[in-house]
Amino acid sequence: MNNLNPEPLVELRNLTKTFGTGETGTQVLKGLNLTVPRGGMIALLGASGSGKSTLLNILGTLLRPTSGDFRMLGQDLFEADDATLTDFRNRHIGFVFQFHNLLPDFTALENVIFPSAVRDGIETPQARRRGAELLDIVGLSDRKDFRATKLSGGQKQRVAVARALMNQPDLILADEPTGNLDSKSAEQVMSLIKELNEREKTTFIISTHDESIADQCEIRVEIKDGRI
Amino acid sequence: MVNLSPRSTALKWANSQMRYALKVALRHLTSNPSQTSLLVLGVAVAVFIFIFMSALIGGLADLMVNQTLGGMAHVTLAADDHELPQLETGSDATVLMARQRSTVANTGIQDAVLFQQVIDQVPGVAVSSAQITGGGVLIRGERVRQVSVVGLSHDRVTAIIPFEQYLLQGQLSLNGDGVLIGATLADDLNLTVGGTVALRTDSGNIAMLRISGLFRSGVGQLDSAAAYLDIRTARSLFDMPNGVSRIELKLDDLYDASRVSDRIEVITGLDAEPWTATAEQLYQGLKAQSDTGLILKGFALVTIVIGVASSLMLSTYRRRPEIGIMRAMGSSQQFILIVFVSQGVIIGFLGGVVGAVFGLAILTPLTPAGDVQPGQLPIDVAQGSIGLAIFLTLLGATLAAILPARSASRIDPVEAIGQ
């Protein structure tokens, strides 16, 4: 089934990113053009050092591009200040990282509702209900009061997926979400992502080296030497 | 189309995050209870040292002041010396007479009652005592002792010297021919309460006085060579129908003596001498003691600041990936700042309160109920500056937390998550 919506979620035009300045500067992204439609699953492929993570960080508003156009949901994010980008990130973007995914001193449920609590300044009863529902969806309702440190790697990634969905974002960025998992857990996490993409119509951009994961996505974007 | 928040909205948003930031801060502190307890204990020990030093220095100062200044005025007022007439008007003038300034007769303070009414209203003045003073000898049979004679108003007998604390026998009433003398002097003259003694003043007047009370102040000069009598009796004995020799003052804060005496001098035109001038060595000793206490208390505060700052620096470093995740989840820089500053505030508050409780629990039993006995520390827990200790600890811990908190809020989430 195809979730793609013709209205673009993200538009990148001639996007560059250079680390450092002058002769010692390294240009990682070299005039990149990309349109991400709403509702799809996009695989971001490329060798190490190709610029995948840099692109993912720019899309997540964690990193600023050096030049070019960067629009998401129709907004120009190139010139936005840190507070604006932080607020935008909280409301519209979810993350699933490969490592260091959860806050270790918090329970599974507290981790899931963190983006909502940060937005509202409090863990509201509604947020706790939605968090519990999301944990139920990822099959961890019996682990909601477990500290993050008491969860297995696969369970942590599933909690991370639930957390990424908490604020009903338009885009979820997953950086090697299964890279640190055994094959069974990896399969569970990917089927969960696909299911949520179907159900919530959330756009996923998944950075991966794994061809089998890329095959499960509707769009493949390959980066080589900073270009698509 | 999505509306991006303007900066002011973002700030309001940061303010609303305060409560949740406090939860995160508490979670950080409770996740490692032994480390947090150790840190709070360290702060508490420093606070205890602060309170202990304040109580000891304060108690020691009181002890020294009571022992040496107990019978002494904080400020003494005397009539301004009359200006000598200009005797030499030019280089070729003839000197008719030269007279030493100190030999000019001082007529005392006239209109003392009016002066006292004004002086009693000056802020910082606790009580004033107008006195007539002079020299004389007490004679009993063949025994003669030189004494300083002080005439006091009957309603202000205990204004300067706390005779009520020193009284051994008899009463403090000085009406008519009553006289108060020290126990040592009484022994020398073989006098008891109710006994009579003759007083001959330097001006040659003689009166028979009745011993109304005996005291022991612990100050040798007072106990062995002073006689206190009714100011009306002194007036006739020293031929001073009007005025008084001096006005002595006790102040609310004896360390305020210089300022109050300057002020009174300006207001009244009288010579005002603070105890810091008359007992300068004692003042310097007390000041050195107080300065030493301040330095030690300063060290205690520095310990708190270094302890909290270093602990939070370590925590910030250890939690870099978590900070990265929080930033990625939409936590603002202000949110991270509040999380870490709150930890400093909480540690400072807990350390302050625990230190204060320790201080009260340990120092209260050590505070002597009455006079300090030999070998006993003159601790006065009431002077422990407990409120100040908690406030300064809270302030110090908060300031100490700002630097690590700023550093935490500026962590690059990409670098932190990528670690």
XYZ file of C-alpha atoms in Angstrom:
647
model
C 0.000 0.000 0.000
C 1.317 3.435 -0.919
C 1.016 6.234 1.687
C 2.695 8.856 -0.451
C 1.045 12.263 -0.500
C 2.026 14.533 -3.386
C 2.419 17.509 -1.070
C 6.096 17.651 -0.073
C 7.066 17.424 3.563
C 10.680 18.455 3.073
C 12.346 20.317 0.253
C 16.089 20.709 -0.032
C 17.637 22.774 -2.846
C 21.378 23.086 -3.484
C 21.998 22.246 0.135
C 25.619 22.256 1.244
C 27.288 21.594 4.532
C 30.915 22.368 5.197
C 32.654 21.550 8.445
C 35.478 23.919 9.326
C 36.541 26.936 7.314
C 39.112 27.867 4.751
C 41.522 25.342 3.353
C 40.975 22.968 6.247
C 37.195 22.985 5.738
C 35.534 19.783 4.541
C 32.435 19.945 2.382
C 30.295 16.956 3.290
C 27.096 17.812 1.407
C 27.679 19.269 -2.047
C 24.584 20.926 -3.481
C 22.026 18.363 -2.532
C 18.448 18.391 -3.897
C 15.739 16.301 -2.293
C 11.970 16.355 -1.978
C 10.462 14.144 0.690
C 6.745 13.392 0.215
C 4.436 13.033 3.210
C 3.573 9.654 4.581
C 6.311 7.591 3.004
C 9.135 5.432 4.177
C 12.419 6.573 2.745
C 15.637 4.647 3.016
C 18.792 6.750 3.122
C 21.681 4.665 1.894
C 25.346 5.356 1.560
C 28.755 4.326 2.715
C 30.272 5.613 5.915
C 31.353 9.219 5.464
C 29.037 9.748 2.511
C 27.046 12.392 4.383
C 23.984 10.375 5.485
C 24.246 11.280 9.156
C 24.932 14.920 8.308
C 21.820 15.030 6.140
C 19.784 13.314 8.859
C 20.995 15.813 11.457
C 20.114 18.746 9.184
C 16.660 17.277 8.554
C 16.295 16.917 12.341
C 17.221 20.606 12.801
C 20.108 19.531 15.008
C 22.622 20.859 12.487
C 22.529 23.941 10.314
C 23.317 23.733 6.614
C 26.004 26.029 5.211
C 24.012 27.150 2.180
C 20.950 26.293 0.098
C 17.245 26.120 0.778
C 15.786 24.039 3.590
C 12.016 24.020 3.937
C 9.856 21.718 5.986
C 6.053 21.900 6.173
C 6.362 24.992 4.001
C 8.574 26.838 6.499
C 12.031 28.137 5.768
C 14.196 26.649 8.505
C 17.496 27.935 7.169
C 17.445 31.229 9.081
C 15.445 30.119 12.157
C 17.073 30.660 15.571
C 17.835 27.907 18.060
C 14.701 28.409 20.196
C 12.484 28.261 17.120
C 14.202 25.164 15.781
C 13.959 23.486 19.197
C 10.227 24.142 19.350
C 9.786 22.994 15.749
C 11.759 19.822 16.439
C 9.667 19.066 19.513
C 6.388 19.406 17.643
C 7.151 17.990 14.211
C 10.126 15.626 14.349
C 10.782 12.347 16.134
C 14.109 10.542 16.467
C 15.255 6.967 16.821
C 19.018 6.730 17.352
C 21.290 3.745 17.153
C 22.933 4.312 20.556
C 22.191 6.287 23.701
C 18.544 6.207 22.869
C 16.829 6.519 26.229
C 17.255 8.531 29.402
C 18.603 5.883 31.795
C 17.122 7.330 35.006
C 13.599 7.366 33.600
C 11.087 4.545 33.206
C 9.925 3.325 29.797
C 6.713 5.346 30.126
C 8.550 8.482 31.283
C 10.885 8.181 28.312
C 7.966 7.873 25.925
C 6.153 10.936 27.249
C 9.319 13.048 27.576
C 8.735 15.088 24.360
C 5.197 15.897 25.497
C 6.281 16.776 29.044
C 8.996 19.068 27.732
C 6.450 20.789 25.518
C 3.790 21.178 28.245
C 6.056 21.544 31.269
C 4.249 18.688 32.983
C 3.381 15.036 32.458
C -0.326 15.454 31.773
C -2.797 12.571 32.348
C -3.544 12.650 28.602
C 0.157 12.248 27.848
C 0.421 9.352 30.263
C -2.567 7.702 28.576
C -1.103 8.173 25.100
C 2.306 6.981 26.310
C 0.737 3.827 27.729
C -1.131 3.260 24.445
C 2.068 3.654 22.457
C 3.888 1.212 24.728
C 1.008 -1.173 24.198
C 1.366 -0.752 20.426
C 5.085 -1.556 20.578
C 4.303 -4.549 22.817
C 5.832 -3.224 26.012
C 2.828 -2.379 28.162
C 4.151 -4.749 30.827
C 7.445 -2.878 30.911
C 6.153 0.671 31.258
C 7.426 1.155 34.812
C 10.803 -0.427 34.156
C 13.840 1.819 34.240
C 15.457 2.146 30.815
C 18.559 0.419 32.131
C 16.472 -2.694 32.890
C 15.337 -3.103 29.267
C 17.019 -5.163 26.540
C 18.443 -3.521 23.420
C 15.402 -4.430 21.310
C 13.022 -3.225 23.984
C 14.906 0.064 24.235
C 14.566 0.620 20.478
C 10.849 -0.123 20.637
C 10.480 2.385 23.477
C 12.432 4.859 21.325
C 10.020 4.298 18.432
C 7.060 4.877 20.776
C 8.709 8.052 22.075
C 9.339 9.285 18.525
C 5.585 9.010 17.905
C 4.536 10.702 21.155
C 3.910 14.208 19.822
C 2.422 12.842 16.590
C 5.257 14.247 14.508
C 5.195 14.686 10.747
C 8.613 13.148 10.340
C 10.555 10.448 12.168
C 14.274 10.171 11.542
C 15.817 6.813 12.337
C 19.585 6.554 12.277
C 20.555 2.894 11.889
C 17.658 1.899 14.170
C 18.474 -1.782 13.937
C 22.237 -1.456 13.676
C 22.791 -2.372 17.291
C 20.231 -5.195 17.489
C 20.216 -8.927 16.885
C 18.347 -10.082 13.777
C 15.159 -11.033 15.618
C 14.923 -7.709 17.451
C 15.820 -5.861 14.230
C 12.976 -7.608 12.426
C 10.544 -6.712 15.239
C 11.582 -3.046 15.178
C 11.279 -2.793 11.375
C 7.858 -4.431 11.286
C 6.787 -2.035 14.028
C 8.025 0.960 12.001
C 6.153 -0.273 8.940
C 3.006 -0.846 10.938
C 3.164 2.620 12.460
C 3.867 4.188 9.090
C 0.701 2.530 7.814
C -1.368 3.376 10.863
C -0.193 6.880 11.804
C 0.732 8.007 8.258
C 3.982 9.301 9.706
C 6.884 9.835 7.333
C 9.968 7.796 8.203
C 13.459 8.510 6.899
C 15.686 5.597 7.812
C 19.422 5.806 7.483
C 20.821 2.313 6.919
C 23.549 0.202 5.395
C 21.217 -2.755 5.300
C 19.757 -3.539 1.865
C 16.986 -5.664 3.390
C 15.740 -2.653 5.322
C 15.997 -0.420 2.249
C 13.914 -2.971 0.346
C 11.076 -2.473 2.815
C 10.940 1.287 2.054
C 9.020 2.948 -0.753
C 11.803 5.330 -1.725
C 15.538 4.725 -1.794
C 17.831 7.705 -1.610
C 21.492 6.965 -2.032
C 24.154 9.467 -1.082
C 27.585 9.260 -2.563
C 30.281 11.844 -1.930
C 27.780 14.355 -0.611
C 25.434 14.125 -3.562
C 22.229 12.199 -4.224
C 1.503 25.850 6.983
C 3.036 25.650 10.466
C 3.456 28.732 12.619
C 6.950 29.053 13.958
C 7.128 30.343 17.506
C 8.584 33.813 17.898
C 11.331 34.261 20.471
C 9.030 35.671 23.158
C 6.745 32.674 22.875
C 9.759 30.430 23.155
C 10.757 32.184 26.376
C 7.280 31.737 27.842
C 7.521 28.122 26.826
C 10.849 27.837 28.657
C 9.258 29.304 31.792
C 6.458 26.784 31.647
C 9.052 23.998 31.499
C 10.313 24.862 34.993
C 8.270 22.241 36.800
C 9.326 19.438 34.532
C 12.955 20.600 34.651
C 12.761 20.281 38.435
C 11.543 16.692 38.074
C 14.459 15.877 35.771
C 16.885 17.541 38.214
C 15.493 15.537 41.134
C 15.693 12.350 39.079
C 19.343 13.032 38.318
C 20.060 13.530 42.010
C 18.090 10.523 43.220
C 19.505 8.201 40.558
C 22.781 8.135 42.455
C 21.785 8.516 46.100
C 25.193 7.752 47.597
C 26.944 10.395 45.479
C 24.227 12.957 46.178
C 24.245 12.166 49.916
C 28.010 12.587 50.012
C 27.758 15.925 48.244
C 24.981 17.147 50.552
C 27.011 15.958 53.541
C 30.059 17.863 52.278
C 27.996 21.035 51.956
C 26.417 20.388 55.373
C 29.836 20.058 57.006
C 30.901 23.377 55.483
C 27.659 24.969 56.711
C 28.272 23.495 60.166
C 31.772 25.002 60.190
C 30.264 28.346 59.187
C 27.715 28.179 62.014
C 30.275 26.900 64.515
C 32.699 29.710 63.667
C 29.939 32.325 63.904
C 28.760 30.969 67.271
C 32.287 30.689 68.646
C 33.563 34.062 67.415
C 30.342 35.743 68.570
C 30.439 34.027 71.954
C 34.145 34.758 72.371
C 33.626 38.414 71.505
C 30.770 38.647 74.005
C 32.881 37.014 76.676
C 35.783 39.386 76.089
C 33.508 42.389 75.911
C 31.639 41.397 79.059
C 34.827 40.741 80.957
C 36.567 43.899 79.884
C 33.847 46.232 78.711
C 31.062 45.093 81.008
C 31.463 48.114 83.222
C 32.510 50.427 80.472
C 30.497 52.845 78.416
C 30.348 52.373 74.662
C 30.516 56.123 74.149
C 31.523 58.789 76.681
C 30.431 62.392 76.222
C 32.193 65.305 77.848
C 31.970 69.036 77.460
C 34.071 70.427 74.650
C 37.159 72.225 75.971
C 36.823 75.977 75.823
C 38.880 77.621 73.142
C 41.736 79.535 74.649
C 41.785 83.230 73.834
C 44.223 84.213 71.174
C 47.218 85.395 73.185
C 49.652 86.053 70.360
C 48.233 88.082 67.514
C 51.370 88.801 65.507
C 55.059 88.086 65.263
C 55.909 91.198 67.252
C 53.223 90.723 69.884
C 54.140 90.297 73.496
C 53.101 87.121 75.236
C 51.194 88.146 78.339
C 50.217 84.735 79.597
C 50.562 81.083 78.508
C 48.396 78.382 79.978
C 48.332 74.673 79.220
C 45.109 73.641 77.562
C 44.534 70.695 79.905
C 44.632 72.879 82.988
C 41.651 74.913 81.928
C 38.806 74.144 84.279
C 36.087 72.140 82.615
C 32.743 73.299 83.825
C 31.126 70.040 82.748
C 28.081 69.548 80.562
C 25.444 72.118 81.297
C 21.798 71.381 80.473
C 22.497 67.670 80.679
C 18.790 66.850 80.842
C 18.172 68.499 77.478
C 21.189 66.796 75.955
C 20.016 63.449 77.279
C 16.586 63.929 75.737
C 18.228 64.480 72.348
C 20.835 61.750 72.729
C 18.271 59.143 73.795
C 16.520 59.654 70.437
C 19.647 59.017 68.343
C 19.280 55.676 66.524
C 21.573 53.064 67.999
C 21.621 54.532 71.524
C 20.270 52.042 74.061
C 20.562 54.094 77.238
C 22.380 57.147 78.576
C 23.655 57.948 82.047
C 24.583 61.437 83.243
C 27.295 61.305 85.894
C 29.315 63.496 88.203
C 32.783 62.134 88.781
C 35.737 62.980 90.855
C 38.425 61.672 93.138
C 38.389 61.118 96.867
C 39.321 58.859 99.761
C 37.186 56.573 101.851
C 38.121 56.710 105.494
C 37.163 54.204 108.164
C 39.070 54.562 111.358
C 42.714 54.479 110.432
C 42.104 52.862 107.105
C 42.105 55.125 104.083
C 41.591 54.090 100.461
C 41.806 56.231 97.306
C 38.644 55.875 95.210
C 37.046 57.155 92.029
C 33.691 58.582 92.941
C 30.797 58.380 90.490
C 27.453 60.015 91.090
C 24.576 58.276 89.297
C 20.927 59.131 88.782
C 18.841 56.876 90.997
C 16.821 55.627 88.002
C 19.886 54.768 85.919
C 22.122 53.026 88.397
C 22.438 49.929 86.192
C 22.471 51.754 82.859
C 26.191 51.338 82.177
C 27.484 48.837 84.719
C 25.195 45.809 85.186
C 25.238 46.046 88.991
C 22.183 43.813 89.136
C 24.450 40.976 87.908
C 27.335 41.893 90.190
C 25.459 42.616 93.419
C 26.574 40.359 96.286
C 24.770 41.917 99.233
C 22.414 44.783 99.937
C 20.493 46.715 97.336
C 21.085 49.023 94.406
C 19.166 51.979 95.791
C 21.410 55.043 96.096
C 19.000 57.508 97.648
C 20.543 60.022 100.008
C 23.699 58.794 101.697
C 23.798 55.323 100.156
C 26.981 54.167 98.450
C 27.812 51.088 96.389
C 31.342 49.736 96.639
C 33.217 46.668 95.457
C 33.673 43.658 97.713
C 37.472 43.991 97.636
C 37.296 47.570 98.826
C 34.787 46.561 101.506
C 37.197 43.870 102.723
C 40.036 46.392 102.794
C 37.986 48.755 104.904
C 36.296 45.968 106.840
C 32.883 47.226 105.780
C 29.573 45.411 105.476
C 26.170 46.446 104.204
C 24.651 49.049 106.485
C 28.046 50.161 107.740
C 29.135 53.788 107.500
C 32.217 55.298 105.966
C 33.531 58.822 105.467
C 34.260 60.169 102.008
C 36.571 63.109 101.581
C 36.669 64.459 98.060
C 39.657 66.062 96.327
C 37.882 69.371 96.727
C 37.981 68.930 100.497
C 34.285 68.186 101.176
C 33.447 65.411 103.589
C 30.309 63.273 103.905
C 29.313 60.238 105.916
C 27.929 57.516 103.669
C 26.094 54.279 104.366
C 27.014 51.104 102.490
C 23.847 50.192 100.612
C 25.321 47.354 98.552
C 28.450 45.352 97.775
C 29.307 44.071 94.317
C 31.943 42.010 92.554
C 32.394 42.790 88.851
C 35.616 40.889 88.250
C 37.266 44.120 87.087
C 39.969 44.967 89.636
C 39.675 48.735 89.423
C 35.917 48.692 89.996
C 36.016 46.181 92.838
C 38.818 47.819 94.786
C 38.788 51.535 94.053
C 35.369 52.875 93.081
C 32.411 54.263 94.943
C 28.967 54.881 93.408
C 26.583 57.245 95.050
C 23.525 59.397 94.391
C 24.200 62.144 91.860
C 22.602 64.689 94.216
C 25.092 63.784 96.929
C 27.938 63.960 94.401
C 26.720 67.362 93.261
C 27.308 68.867 96.717
C 30.502 66.886 97.333
C 32.108 68.121 94.099
C 30.644 71.620 94.172
C 28.719 71.162 90.917
C 25.301 72.718 91.511
C 24.588 72.501 87.792
C 25.603 70.245 84.958
C 27.317 66.875 84.988
C 30.893 65.702 84.426
C 30.020 63.346 81.601
C 27.281 61.376 79.931
C 27.943 57.711 79.293
C 26.084 55.680 76.667
C 25.379 52.060 75.985
C 24.547 51.238 72.369
C 22.433 48.560 70.740
C 25.503 47.436 68.799
C 28.807 48.194 70.444
C 30.617 47.854 67.094
C 28.590 50.839 65.910
C 30.285 53.076 68.498
C 32.426 55.154 66.106
C 29.539 55.995 63.821
C 27.132 56.841 66.659
C 29.726 58.912 68.499
C 30.512 60.911 65.338
C 26.836 61.562 64.865
C 26.276 62.674 68.470
C 29.312 64.923 68.284
C 27.803 66.652 65.257
C 24.345 66.916 66.837
C 25.379 68.080 70.331
C 28.798 69.668 69.893
C 30.027 67.605 72.860
C 33.252 65.632 72.820
C 32.220 62.056 72.084
C 34.706 59.257 72.549
C 33.848 55.722 71.480
C 35.150 52.730 73.397
C 37.139 51.786 70.292
C 39.336 54.811 71.038
C 39.564 54.367 74.788
C 40.134 50.595 74.555
C 41.794 50.439 71.172
C 43.834 47.308 71.875
C 40.712 45.399 72.815
C 38.962 46.709 69.730
C 41.850 45.643 67.509
C 41.876 42.221 69.175
C 38.151 41.759 68.625
C 38.456 42.986 65.068
C 41.302 40.571 64.325
C 39.245 37.777 65.853
C 36.219 38.748 63.804
C 38.314 39.018 60.620
C 39.778 35.574 61.262
C 36.260 34.221 61.644
C 35.217 35.882 58.395
C 38.172 34.343 56.561
C 37.371 30.891 57.932
C 33.711 31.306 57.005
C 34.806 32.470 53.560
C 36.851 29.283 53.176
C 33.804 27.238 54.165
C 31.772 28.975 51.455
C 34.527 28.487 48.875
C 34.526 24.786 49.759
C 30.797 24.660 49.066
C 31.177 26.432 45.733
C 34.074 24.227 44.604
C 32.318 21.054 45.784
C 29.055 21.798 44.017
C 30.719 23.138 40.863
C 33.075 20.183 40.467
C 30.336 17.664 41.139
C 28.015 19.255 38.595
C 30.856 19.568 36.079
C 31.392 15.822 36.358
C 27.668 15.178 36.138
C 27.424 17.366 33.041
C 30.254 15.469 31.394
C 28.836 12.073 32.336
C 25.382 13.013 31.073
C 26.433 14.501 27.735
C 24.624 11.816 25.680
C 21.475 12.294 27.783
C 21.669 16.036 27.280
C 21.996 15.380 23.542
C 18.883 13.202 23.609
C 16.942 15.785 25.625
C 17.919 18.487 23.129
C 16.890 16.224 20.227
C 13.522 15.633 21.899
C 12.899 19.367 21.927
C 14.366 20.505 25.223
C 15.504 24.090 24.957
C 18.850 25.381 26.164
C 16.973 27.116 28.995
C 15.438 23.790 30.008
C 18.886 22.168 30.293
C 20.145 25.240 32.169
C 17.267 25.005 34.652
C 17.826 21.257 35.141
C 21.446 21.732 36.215
C 21.025 24.995 38.145
C 18.146 23.341 40.029
C 20.493 20.556 41.073
C 22.824 23.155 42.584
C 19.905 24.856 44.332
C 18.589 21.564 45.722
C 22.041 20.475 46.940
C 22.634 23.906 48.482
C 19.243 23.912 50.198
C 19.551 20.366 51.540
C 23.165 20.912 52.609
C 22.211 24.205 54.246
C 19.293 22.728 56.167
C 21.174 19.557 57.196
C 24.186 21.666 58.269
C 21.920 23.991 60.246
C 20.203 21.054 61.966
C 23.634 19.554 62.782
C 24.740 22.940 64.055
C 21.731 23.388 66.318
C 21.845 19.794 67.555
C 25.565 19.841 68.347
C 26.093 23.429 69.455
C 22.975 23.989 71.556
C 24.129 21.570 74.317
C 27.594 23.163 74.131
C 26.223 26.660 74.684
C 26.848 27.538 78.351
C 23.603 28.276 80.177
C 25.209 30.930 82.386
C 28.753 32.164 82.795
C 31.476 30.454 80.808
C 33.471 28.205 83.108
C 37.229 27.664 82.662
C 37.870 25.084 79.918
C 34.444 25.695 78.365
C 34.103 27.111 74.842
C 32.161 30.380 74.888
C 29.825 29.172 72.121
C 26.676 31.185 71.616
C 24.449 29.270 69.193
C 22.148 32.288 68.961
C 24.978 34.045 67.128
C 25.448 31.102 64.749
C 24.057 33.121 61.817
C 21.999 30.091 60.818
C 19.728 31.982 58.435
C 22.713 33.699 56.846
C 24.538 30.364 56.552
C 21.597 28.778 54.709
C 21.125 31.832 52.496
C 24.820 32.093 51.565
C 25.011 28.336 50.955
C 21.997 28.492 48.684
C 23.470 31.472 46.870
C 26.925 29.877 46.627
C 25.564 26.554 45.371
C 23.361 28.323 42.823
C 26.249 30.409 41.525
C 28.467 27.317 41.494
C 25.888 25.516 39.358
C 25.608 28.244 36.754
C 28.900 27.542 34.999
C 28.372 23.776 34.555
C 24.722 24.403 33.683
C 25.697 26.904 30.974
C 28.212 24.456 29.643
C 25.545 21.702 29.640
C 23.036 23.903 27.834
C 25.571 24.642 25.104
C 26.423 21.027 24.404
C 26.095 20.259 20.713
C 23.432 17.522 20.561
C 24.923 16.039 17.392
C 28.319 15.596 19.039
C 26.788 14.379 22.304
C 24.585 11.756 20.665
C 27.404 10.688 18.376
C 29.705 9.884 21.328
